[in-house]
């Protein structure tokens, strides 16, 4: 498999050849996509230059990484235009980009050529602190350059029912995090509240909060218990703010209108995302069997549309795992057809006030799709441009999930010029 | 090869008395010129400018320029009449980190309840002395025919 991956990247058209076909696509965003696609390897010089007092090292994350290891390496990178690259350390034999340290700077290198100067993410001050209950705050709330991530629980009932999404490694990774670094299974609201209070002491560091977790299907109505957890957590977090609402994103299951109204009215939450993962009904059934059986593709979509009435246009989104629609044997055989289908669904959603963002699909070792091959750089460029063009044509904002508040969606990076 | 900022230009950049204007263009070539009192010398031969609004025309245009190339212009007019134009390119945007935080804190101390979207770093390519006598001397030397005859009539 490893040798195969290496061959795949080598046999492709080069970065410059691909970019030549997209002269209006920003080179830095294409570079981000390619780095995410291929991963990075830190040289010995780079590892030595990492200063744990200054740079943010990898913290608990809801999903795993492609090296399948938890090591004290840098969390991720920033490009010179402020673009975030969320990228995993990747074994050298998979032909990743290389991060080296030369003449006092971290640089991105490929094929021996120095391409870009990069910055490591700065470490937030609260990362060195403990909660009153004695837990490292970095295990409670993790940071991106401008956002706080609260991974409320890394357990998913779809997984437990053996109907987890096929690209997802949440439970494999949870077990590893719990066993190797003692990350708690479920967060206590008072620990989260305390950690966020500490994080907010650092001026100019954070612009929003993101909450997410696996799906909790339990309750009188499906997801009632999940909604209860989030309300409790958001109310605790809200005690840190003097305004009722605070810039925040919840990425959760597809809630019904009653549940959404409760979330909106009883907490400070300002935006809502529920991930369809793949914009095709048939593939949704294959790739996300739990979601498909318990809510269904059409049901999931309808709940997104209903959320717009509650949270407002531009404050509701769905995430897709870009490229997973080409997974075999049931996915699209041609990238062209995959793109057409995905964009037409995204357009349908945008017309109803729902924005679509994608993450670059990386087949992860802990997922059922570990042996799959992600599509080409060309595909990811077209997908980013297509989604952003749709957003712009419908006059939809993506403020809550843009380059700064999130940083993990190449399409919403492009919204900087919208 | 970046242009060098001489001590008098650095002094002009760092003076609170100087009128400082940043001119950028958008994707369609439409210009935007705004006064930017925050323009200052970055300490390493670059120019720093604070951007307070994420969606200002200047911020989008600087993003466009760092993505697609092109240049921007900074016009300085000192209290003593010294005038300089600096052409350059945005080479970096700080949206987090120590430099960003330092400016964020200082901006809020001096300007009140403001936010900060980013700190742009501009590398100068050309520094042009725009004092009228200098500009006119350059024009006269390069184009002696561009003159109304009455000016040289007996
Ligand atoms: S819903 Fe799917 S993607 Fe989300 S945590 Fe569960 S299995 Fe993973």
XYZ file of C-alpha atoms and ligand atoms in Angstrom:
580
model
C 0.000 0.000 0.000
C 2.757 2.408 0.946
C 4.671 1.789 -2.254
C 1.423 2.211 -4.145
C 0.758 5.644 -2.623
C 4.211 6.824 -3.528
C 3.715 5.711 -7.087
C 0.349 7.451 -7.248
C 1.784 10.850 -6.399
C 4.804 10.395 -8.664
C 2.717 9.333 -11.655
C 0.507 12.421 -11.472
C 1.005 15.664 -13.414
C 3.245 18.010 -11.435
C 1.892 20.814 -9.251
C 2.910 23.388 -11.878
C 1.286 21.422 -14.678
C -1.974 21.276 -12.744
C -1.816 24.965 -11.812
C -1.179 25.924 -15.435
C -4.714 24.688 -16.144
C -6.109 27.000 -13.433
C -4.398 30.375 -13.898
C -7.048 32.186 -11.807
C -6.720 29.852 -8.836
C -4.441 31.210 -6.083
C -1.182 29.304 -6.000
C -1.001 29.471 -2.199
C -4.411 27.814 -1.806
C -3.471 25.141 -4.347
C -0.314 24.556 -2.338
C -2.359 24.186 0.827
C -4.575 21.590 -0.853
C -1.603 19.638 -2.125
C 0.127 19.711 1.239
C -3.053 18.455 2.915
C -3.400 15.764 0.283
C 0.148 14.495 0.591
C 0.972 15.318 4.209
C 4.271 16.571 5.635
C 7.421 15.119 7.051
C 9.481 17.151 9.533
C 13.251 16.850 9.045
C 15.521 16.344 12.013
C 16.599 19.999 11.742
C 12.954 21.076 11.822
C 12.169 18.855 14.789
C 15.180 20.298 16.650
C 14.083 23.855 15.909
C 10.610 23.290 17.325
C 10.389 25.106 20.642
C 7.645 23.619 22.840
C 7.529 26.881 24.778
C 6.609 28.832 21.651
C 5.134 26.423 19.126
C 1.902 24.525 19.457
C 2.486 20.799 19.471
C -0.149 18.302 18.413
C -3.005 18.210 20.876
C -5.869 15.759 21.144
C -7.906 15.876 17.990
C -11.231 14.280 17.289
C -9.983 12.382 14.253
C -6.686 10.537 13.825
C -3.745 11.124 11.517
C -2.210 9.279 8.625
C 0.900 8.163 10.463
C -1.400 6.562 13.060
C 0.855 7.908 15.826
C 0.576 10.491 18.585
C 3.953 12.228 18.680
C 5.096 15.632 19.994
C 5.387 17.230 16.553
C 4.134 20.671 15.482
C 0.365 20.930 15.274
C 0.258 22.486 11.826
C 1.403 25.287 9.561
C 0.559 28.799 8.412
C 1.363 30.154 4.967
C 2.550 33.716 4.420
C -0.916 34.954 3.349
C -2.411 33.867 6.693
C -3.763 30.617 5.240
C -3.882 27.757 7.688
C -2.807 24.284 6.627
C -4.114 21.542 8.870
C -1.839 18.679 7.994
C -0.628 15.472 9.543
C 2.874 14.157 9.851
C 3.160 11.497 7.186
C 5.700 8.704 6.769
C 8.446 9.627 4.306
C 7.784 6.645 2.088
C 4.354 8.095 1.208
C 6.097 10.962 -0.585
C 4.906 13.861 1.583
C 6.097 17.463 1.429
C 9.061 18.123 3.700
C 9.249 20.806 6.385
C 12.872 21.777 6.956
C 14.606 24.442 9.034
C 17.007 26.574 7.010
C 18.728 29.861 7.883
C 16.514 30.402 10.912
C 13.202 29.741 9.130
C 10.855 26.826 8.643
C 10.435 26.103 4.940
C 8.306 23.839 2.815
C 10.351 21.701 0.450
C 9.341 19.322 -2.336
C 11.666 17.348 -4.585
C 14.606 19.221 -3.052
C 13.148 22.613 -4.044
C 12.450 25.199 -1.343
C 8.915 26.438 -2.052
C 7.575 28.597 0.731
C 8.472 29.920 4.141
C 5.979 28.605 6.691
C 5.187 29.428 10.312
C 4.347 26.891 12.967
C 1.192 27.617 14.944
C 1.926 29.683 18.048
C 1.221 27.954 21.343
C -1.605 29.483 23.350
C -0.686 30.454 26.906
C -3.396 28.247 28.470
C -1.774 25.107 27.031
C 0.620 25.077 29.999
C -2.152 25.191 32.603
C -4.225 22.628 34.456
C -7.908 22.738 35.313
C -8.935 22.780 38.983
C -9.742 19.104 38.495
C -6.098 18.526 37.504
C -6.449 17.944 33.753
C -4.139 19.601 31.203
C -6.222 22.360 29.611
C -4.787 21.396 26.214
C -6.694 18.117 26.552
C -9.961 19.924 27.190
C -9.971 22.609 24.516
C -7.600 22.582 21.574
C -6.518 25.625 19.633
C -6.149 26.668 16.046
C -4.478 29.961 15.161
C -7.710 31.878 15.857
C -10.232 29.330 17.090
C -10.986 27.199 20.125
C -12.092 23.615 19.514
C -14.185 21.749 22.021
C -14.446 18.085 21.171
C -17.153 17.267 23.638
C -16.933 13.522 23.284
C -15.153 11.350 20.801
C -17.671 8.579 20.881
C -20.139 8.002 18.067
C -23.227 5.809 18.335
C -23.183 5.111 14.604
C -19.780 3.496 15.143
C -21.055 1.610 18.150
C -23.837 0.231 15.936
C -21.188 -0.729 13.365
C -22.640 1.839 11.000
C -19.938 4.488 11.243
C -18.983 6.552 8.228
C -16.452 4.672 6.167
C -13.832 7.432 6.018
C -13.992 8.060 9.785
C -11.534 6.862 12.404
C -13.061 8.542 15.441
C -13.349 5.535 17.699
C -9.988 3.985 16.785
C -8.392 7.342 17.505
C -10.332 7.897 20.739
C -9.099 4.628 22.157
C -5.528 5.509 21.227
C -5.761 8.984 22.784
C -7.273 7.646 25.971
C -4.699 4.889 26.313
C -1.599 6.865 25.291
C -2.199 10.352 26.672
C -5.170 10.049 29.013
C -7.635 12.263 27.152
C -11.050 12.018 28.847
C -13.866 10.341 26.921
C -16.418 13.005 27.688
C -15.714 16.556 28.793
C -17.189 18.061 31.920
C -18.789 21.487 31.312
C -16.994 23.026 34.305
C -13.593 21.978 32.906
C -14.481 23.461 29.515
C -15.762 26.693 31.047
C -12.612 27.088 33.125
C -10.324 26.359 30.183
C -12.092 28.836 27.948
C -11.965 31.509 30.652
C -8.204 30.980 30.743
C -7.891 31.042 26.941
C -9.770 34.346 26.740
C -7.156 36.011 28.932
C -4.833 36.018 25.938
C -5.718 39.160 23.959
C -6.246 38.879 20.215
C -5.815 35.129 20.157
C -9.238 33.695 19.386
C -12.125 34.754 17.167
C -14.567 31.891 17.635
C -15.405 28.577 19.247
C -16.237 25.314 17.571
C -17.966 22.426 19.293
C -18.230 18.983 17.854
C -18.404 15.321 18.795
C -19.623 11.997 17.522
C -23.362 11.453 17.086
C -25.467 10.491 20.102
C -28.621 8.884 18.782
C -30.199 8.275 22.206
C -33.178 10.131 23.617
C -36.945 10.276 23.384
C -36.523 11.598 19.893
C -33.339 10.722 18.041
C -30.432 13.009 19.154
C -32.294 14.423 22.193
C -29.443 13.396 24.459
C -26.844 14.940 22.147
C -28.753 18.227 22.172
C -28.935 18.088 25.972
C -25.131 17.668 26.199
C -24.517 20.626 23.917
C -26.990 22.896 25.688
C -25.353 22.184 29.013
C -21.905 22.776 27.557
C -22.820 25.934 25.641
C -24.533 27.406 28.683
C -21.415 26.770 30.754
C -19.217 28.321 28.055
C -21.627 31.257 27.769
C -20.918 32.249 31.372
C -17.565 33.509 30.080
C -19.183 36.182 27.896
C -21.112 39.356 28.672
C -23.146 39.096 25.461
C -25.908 36.501 25.077
C -24.526 35.354 21.712
C -20.844 34.633 21.050
C -19.258 33.691 17.678
C -19.532 29.936 17.655
C -20.077 26.929 15.461
C -21.680 23.656 16.381
C -20.921 20.716 14.107
C -23.382 18.076 15.181
C -26.052 15.633 14.089
C -29.053 16.641 11.998
C -31.399 17.979 14.651
C -35.112 18.544 14.245
C -36.634 22.009 14.458
C -37.550 21.712 18.116
C -34.000 20.720 19.007
C -32.519 23.491 16.851
C -34.816 26.099 18.362
C -33.738 25.031 21.834
C -30.087 25.333 20.863
C -30.636 28.772 19.400
C -32.830 30.136 22.165
C -31.214 28.600 25.220
C -27.538 29.139 24.332
C -25.181 31.693 22.785
C -24.660 29.596 19.656
C -24.516 31.612 16.406
C -24.095 28.998 13.671
C -24.998 25.407 12.981
C -23.356 22.815 10.770
C -24.426 19.269 10.154
C -22.330 17.254 7.776
C -23.815 15.392 4.861
C -20.255 14.152 4.158
C -21.094 13.268 0.549
C -23.633 15.038 -1.659
C -25.255 12.046 -3.301
C -28.113 9.982 -1.921
C -26.887 6.599 -3.105
C -23.316 7.181 -1.933
C -24.572 8.575 1.364
C -26.281 5.230 1.933
C -23.042 3.370 1.246
C -20.562 5.720 2.949
C -22.643 6.867 5.941
C -24.872 3.849 6.671
C -25.820 4.960 10.189
C -26.872 8.441 9.130
C -28.701 7.002 6.140
C -30.638 4.415 8.136
C -31.585 6.629 11.045
C -32.295 9.943 9.308
C -31.815 9.412 5.581
C -30.244 11.671 2.971
C -33.402 13.609 2.175
C -34.198 13.920 5.871
C -30.698 15.203 6.619
C -30.967 17.780 3.848
C -34.390 18.928 4.984
C -33.124 19.434 8.540
C -30.341 21.635 7.150
C -32.832 23.727 5.237
C -35.072 24.004 8.306
C -32.089 25.227 10.322
C -31.832 28.294 8.074
C -35.180 29.518 9.431
C -33.729 29.387 12.920
C -30.077 30.404 12.549
C -30.435 32.581 9.439
C -28.953 32.517 5.932
C -25.189 32.310 5.995
C -25.157 30.753 9.458
C -25.940 27.181 8.436
C -23.531 24.880 6.702
C -22.784 21.344 5.750
C -19.367 19.774 5.515
C -18.358 17.207 2.955
C -15.325 14.987 2.812
C -14.147 16.241 -0.546
C -13.197 13.398 -2.841
C -14.865 10.585 -0.930
C -17.477 10.493 -3.708
C -14.797 8.822 -5.853
C -14.230 5.950 -3.389
C -14.539 2.556 -5.019
C -16.285 0.331 -5.842
C -19.522 2.315 -5.485
C -18.272 5.872 -6.015
C -18.082 7.827 -9.243
C -15.677 6.397 -11.764
C -14.894 9.756 -13.313
C -13.833 12.902 -11.468
C -15.885 14.934 -13.918
C -19.122 13.155 -12.988
C -18.278 13.327 -9.270
C -17.784 17.069 -9.501
C -20.947 17.727 -11.506
C -23.058 15.753 -9.071
C -21.519 17.357 -5.971
C -21.782 20.906 -7.265
C -25.346 20.517 -8.385
C -26.379 19.380 -4.908
C -24.363 22.201 -3.328
C -26.198 24.637 -5.576
C -29.558 23.237 -4.457
C -28.538 23.724 -0.831
C -27.126 27.214 -1.418
C -30.385 28.291 -3.054
C -32.008 27.443 0.277
C -29.420 29.309 2.362
C -27.152 26.395 3.281
C -23.448 26.733 2.521
C -21.244 23.737 1.667
C -17.587 23.470 2.628
C -15.189 20.611 2.079
C -12.187 19.096 3.735
C -9.551 17.316 1.701
C -10.177 13.599 2.034
C -7.171 11.723 3.338
C -7.758 7.978 3.590
C -6.801 7.367 7.214
C -5.224 4.206 8.581
C -7.918 3.840 11.261
C -10.838 4.072 8.825
C -12.627 1.500 6.654
C -11.480 3.460 3.597
C -7.793 3.194 4.569
C -6.825 1.535 1.265
C -8.687 3.960 -0.967
C -7.088 6.546 -3.215
C -8.067 10.213 -2.947
C -8.682 12.109 -6.196
C -6.259 14.422 -7.971
C -5.120 17.926 -7.077
C -6.982 19.097 -10.181
C -10.212 17.710 -8.707
C -9.730 19.461 -5.371
C -8.996 22.760 -7.117
C -12.164 22.495 -9.208
C -14.179 21.545 -6.135
C -12.878 24.540 -4.146
C -13.572 26.971 -6.966
C -16.951 25.398 -7.713
C -18.196 25.614 -4.132
C -16.986 29.179 -3.737
C -18.565 30.241 -7.047
C -21.879 28.755 -5.916
C -21.674 30.615 -2.616
C -20.891 33.884 -4.366
C -23.651 33.406 -6.954
C -26.222 33.008 -4.156
C -24.769 35.874 -2.098
C -24.107 33.512 0.804
C -21.545 34.381 3.474
C -19.382 31.825 5.230
C -18.053 34.074 7.993
C -18.353 31.408 10.683
C -16.251 28.908 8.738
C -13.757 31.021 6.785
C -9.942 31.007 6.484
C -9.522 32.506 9.900
C -12.390 31.100 11.969
C -11.724 27.595 10.677
C -8.942 27.299 8.115
C -9.683 23.751 7.010
C -11.700 24.444 3.865
C -9.901 25.476 0.652
C -13.217 26.701 -0.777
C -13.909 29.093 2.085
C -10.312 30.357 1.893
C -11.377 31.770 -1.463
C -14.215 33.681 0.215
C -11.620 36.231 1.331
C -12.178 37.961 -1.994
C -15.967 37.515 -2.109
C 15.997 42.900 -4.616
C 13.981 45.070 -2.183
C 14.613 48.825 -2.158
C 16.321 50.296 0.880
C 14.436 52.634 3.158
C 16.780 55.477 4.050
C 16.715 56.993 7.563
C 14.722 60.035 6.369
C 12.054 57.757 4.810
C 11.955 55.639 7.964
C 11.515 58.792 10.026
C 8.675 59.865 7.738
C 7.025 56.446 8.064
C 7.308 56.461 11.832
C 6.147 60.027 12.427
C 2.607 60.508 13.716
C 2.568 63.855 11.855
C 2.939 62.222 8.436
C -0.104 61.781 6.210
C 0.084 58.166 5.013
C -1.969 56.789 2.142
C -2.140 53.188 0.926
C -3.243 52.624 -2.671
C -4.274 49.172 -3.895
C -6.243 47.751 -6.814
C -8.884 45.056 -6.935
C -9.325 42.108 -9.306
C -10.863 44.406 -11.945
C -8.166 47.047 -11.646
C -10.376 49.449 -9.666
C -8.199 51.546 -7.352
C -8.682 52.134 -3.648
C -6.698 54.797 -1.790
C -7.146 55.177 1.952
C -5.370 57.044 4.672
C -3.573 54.535 6.908
C -2.098 56.225 9.973
C -0.925 52.780 11.112
C 1.686 52.485 8.336
C 5.104 52.250 9.953
C 8.594 50.882 9.495
C 8.729 47.173 10.389
C 12.272 47.496 11.721
C 13.804 45.241 9.080
C 13.458 47.304 5.924
C 9.812 46.359 5.425
C 6.669 48.408 6.026
C 3.907 47.202 8.313
C 0.294 48.248 8.067
C -2.492 47.331 10.429
C -5.790 46.285 8.914
C -8.697 46.704 11.290
C -11.479 45.428 9.036
C -11.548 41.950 7.551
C -13.642 42.971 4.559
C -12.215 46.417 3.803
C -11.305 47.058 0.172
C -7.649 47.417 1.166
C -7.617 44.046 2.935
C -9.202 42.247 -0.021
C -6.941 44.022 -2.484
C -3.825 43.149 -0.501
C -5.011 39.531 -0.428
C -5.582 39.655 -4.163
C -2.083 41.042 -4.673
C -0.349 38.457 -2.478
C -2.236 35.710 -4.374
C -1.895 36.919 -7.928
C 1.037 39.353 -7.927
C 1.112 43.064 -8.741
C 2.070 45.955 -6.556
C 0.709 48.538 -4.182
C 1.728 52.083 -3.440
C 2.277 54.023 -0.242
C 2.250 57.831 -0.364
C 3.765 59.772 2.540
C 3.508 63.507 3.148
C 5.489 64.751 6.146
C 4.766 67.785 8.292
C 7.952 69.375 6.888
C 6.701 68.968 3.302
C 8.802 65.902 2.571
C 6.877 63.684 0.131
C 7.718 60.135 -0.812
C 6.021 57.384 -2.768
C 6.962 53.769 -2.070
C 5.966 51.037 -4.479
C 6.008 47.564 -3.045
C 4.376 44.174 -2.621
C 2.582 42.537 0.302
C 4.738 39.566 1.289
C 3.110 38.402 4.489
C -0.010 38.700 6.604
C 0.139 38.093 10.338
C -3.257 36.940 11.625
C -1.899 35.446 14.843
C 1.389 35.210 16.740
C 3.494 37.636 18.758
C 3.628 40.513 16.251
C -0.140 40.366 15.719
C -0.841 40.249 19.435
C 1.540 43.084 20.208
C -0.271 45.335 17.701
C -3.681 44.125 18.869
C -2.896 45.143 22.447
C -1.372 48.467 21.460
C -4.229 49.330 19.093
C -6.786 48.701 21.798
C -4.778 50.748 24.323
C -4.575 53.713 21.983
C -7.760 53.518 19.909
C -10.272 52.006 22.311
C -12.579 49.100 21.511
C -11.205 48.163 18.087
C -10.469 44.769 16.587
C -7.548 43.810 14.378
C -7.868 41.686 11.255
C -4.198 41.456 10.405
C -0.781 43.034 10.108
C 0.454 43.198 6.525
C 4.139 43.244 5.724
C 5.083 45.193 2.610
C 8.429 44.831 0.937
C 9.470 48.050 -0.827
C 10.546 47.776 -4.470
C 11.070 51.442 -5.235
C 11.248 54.641 -3.218
C 10.481 57.826 -5.163
C 11.170 61.305 -3.849
C 7.939 63.148 -4.680
C 8.914 66.664 -3.528
C 7.771 68.871 -6.381
C 11.170 70.463 -7.007
C 12.719 66.992 -7.295
C 9.994 65.674 -9.582
C 10.215 68.754 -11.772
C 14.008 68.545 -11.988
C 13.727 64.910 -13.118
C 11.099 65.816 -15.725
C 13.086 68.811 -17.040
C 16.215 66.687 -17.407
C 14.452 63.806 -19.135
C 12.034 65.818 -21.349
C 13.430 69.307 -22.051
C 10.853 69.771 -24.869
C 7.882 69.601 -22.509
C 7.664 73.316 -21.814
C 5.349 76.147 -22.765
C 7.230 78.543 -24.947
C 6.068 81.612 -23.048
C 8.178 80.418 -20.158
C 11.333 80.899 -22.174
C 10.238 83.855 -24.259
C 12.331 87.091 -24.013
S -21.174 10.565 12.317
Fe -19.778 9.543 10.906
S -18.079 11.025 10.631
Fe -19.236 11.665 12.440
S -18.154 10.700 14.148
Fe -19.827 9.316 13.594
S -18.907 7.891 12.155
Fe -17.504 9.617 12.308
